[in-house]
Amino acid sequence: MYAIVEIAGQQFKVEKGRFIYTNRLAGEANAELVFDKVLLVDNEGTVSIGAPTVAGASVKVTILEHLKGEKVIVFKKKRRKGYQKQNGHRQALTKIQIEEIVA
């Protein structure tokens, strides 16, 4: 059984017991959250597609930890002008575990 769910503006394919990294969510570690924006549910071949969401479906998750992603280097340069600028960025992420899919 899997579902397509919208979490923090992004769509994810989720299955029970899987881990997902999303953009930073509000909540402490070990907190439980419920997401109601379920767009599709596949239950052993029986597919339910929402318009725009599936009625009565939800996904229960547990926040495991808050962390930062890999460093991304942004380098800008204009040739023959002596202009160079280097900047780094680490995205704030939340690791969540899918506990249950209610359809």
XYZ file of C-alpha atoms in Angstrom, residues 7-68:
62
model
C 3.900 17.694 2.620
C 5.170 21.282 2.943
C 4.289 22.100 -0.665
C 5.990 19.025 -2.163
C 4.509 15.706 -3.257
C 5.963 12.433 -1.947
C 5.248 8.762 -2.559
C 4.992 7.241 0.925
C 4.825 3.677 2.220
C 4.498 2.424 5.782
C 7.838 2.191 7.593
C 9.787 4.377 5.130
C 11.878 7.442 5.992
C 11.515 10.742 4.125
C 13.501 13.974 4.262
C 11.287 17.063 3.853
C 11.741 20.784 4.268
C 11.802 21.824 7.936
C 8.487 21.108 9.678
C 7.189 22.702 12.862
C 7.297 20.335 15.812
C 9.686 18.684 18.219
C 11.441 15.356 17.758
C 9.214 12.303 18.452
C 6.087 14.381 17.757
C 3.339 12.809 15.675
C 1.726 14.641 12.758
C -1.206 13.842 10.474
C -1.304 14.977 6.840
C -4.717 15.127 5.170
C -3.680 16.230 1.663
C -3.603 12.718 0.191
C -3.776 12.903 -3.599
C -3.742 9.167 -4.447
C -3.998 5.873 -2.555
C -3.063 2.468 -4.005
C -4.320 -0.408 -1.836
C -3.142 -3.716 -3.400
C -4.109 -2.613 -6.926
C -7.234 -0.651 -5.958
C -6.385 2.933 -6.866
C -8.299 5.904 -5.419
C -7.574 9.245 -7.066
C -8.668 12.436 -5.342
C -10.255 15.483 -6.884
C -8.154 17.200 -5.539
C -7.761 14.999 -2.415
C -9.028 11.565 -1.391
C -11.894 11.938 1.098
C -11.192 10.384 4.507
C -7.580 9.496 3.721
C -4.680 10.615 5.899
C -1.053 9.765 6.611
C 0.333 9.587 10.157
C 4.044 10.348 10.577
C 6.562 10.720 13.400
C 9.269 13.389 13.377
C 12.598 11.683 14.024
C 15.052 14.605 13.898
C 15.795 18.033 12.472
C 19.023 18.331 10.504
C 20.806 20.187 7.727
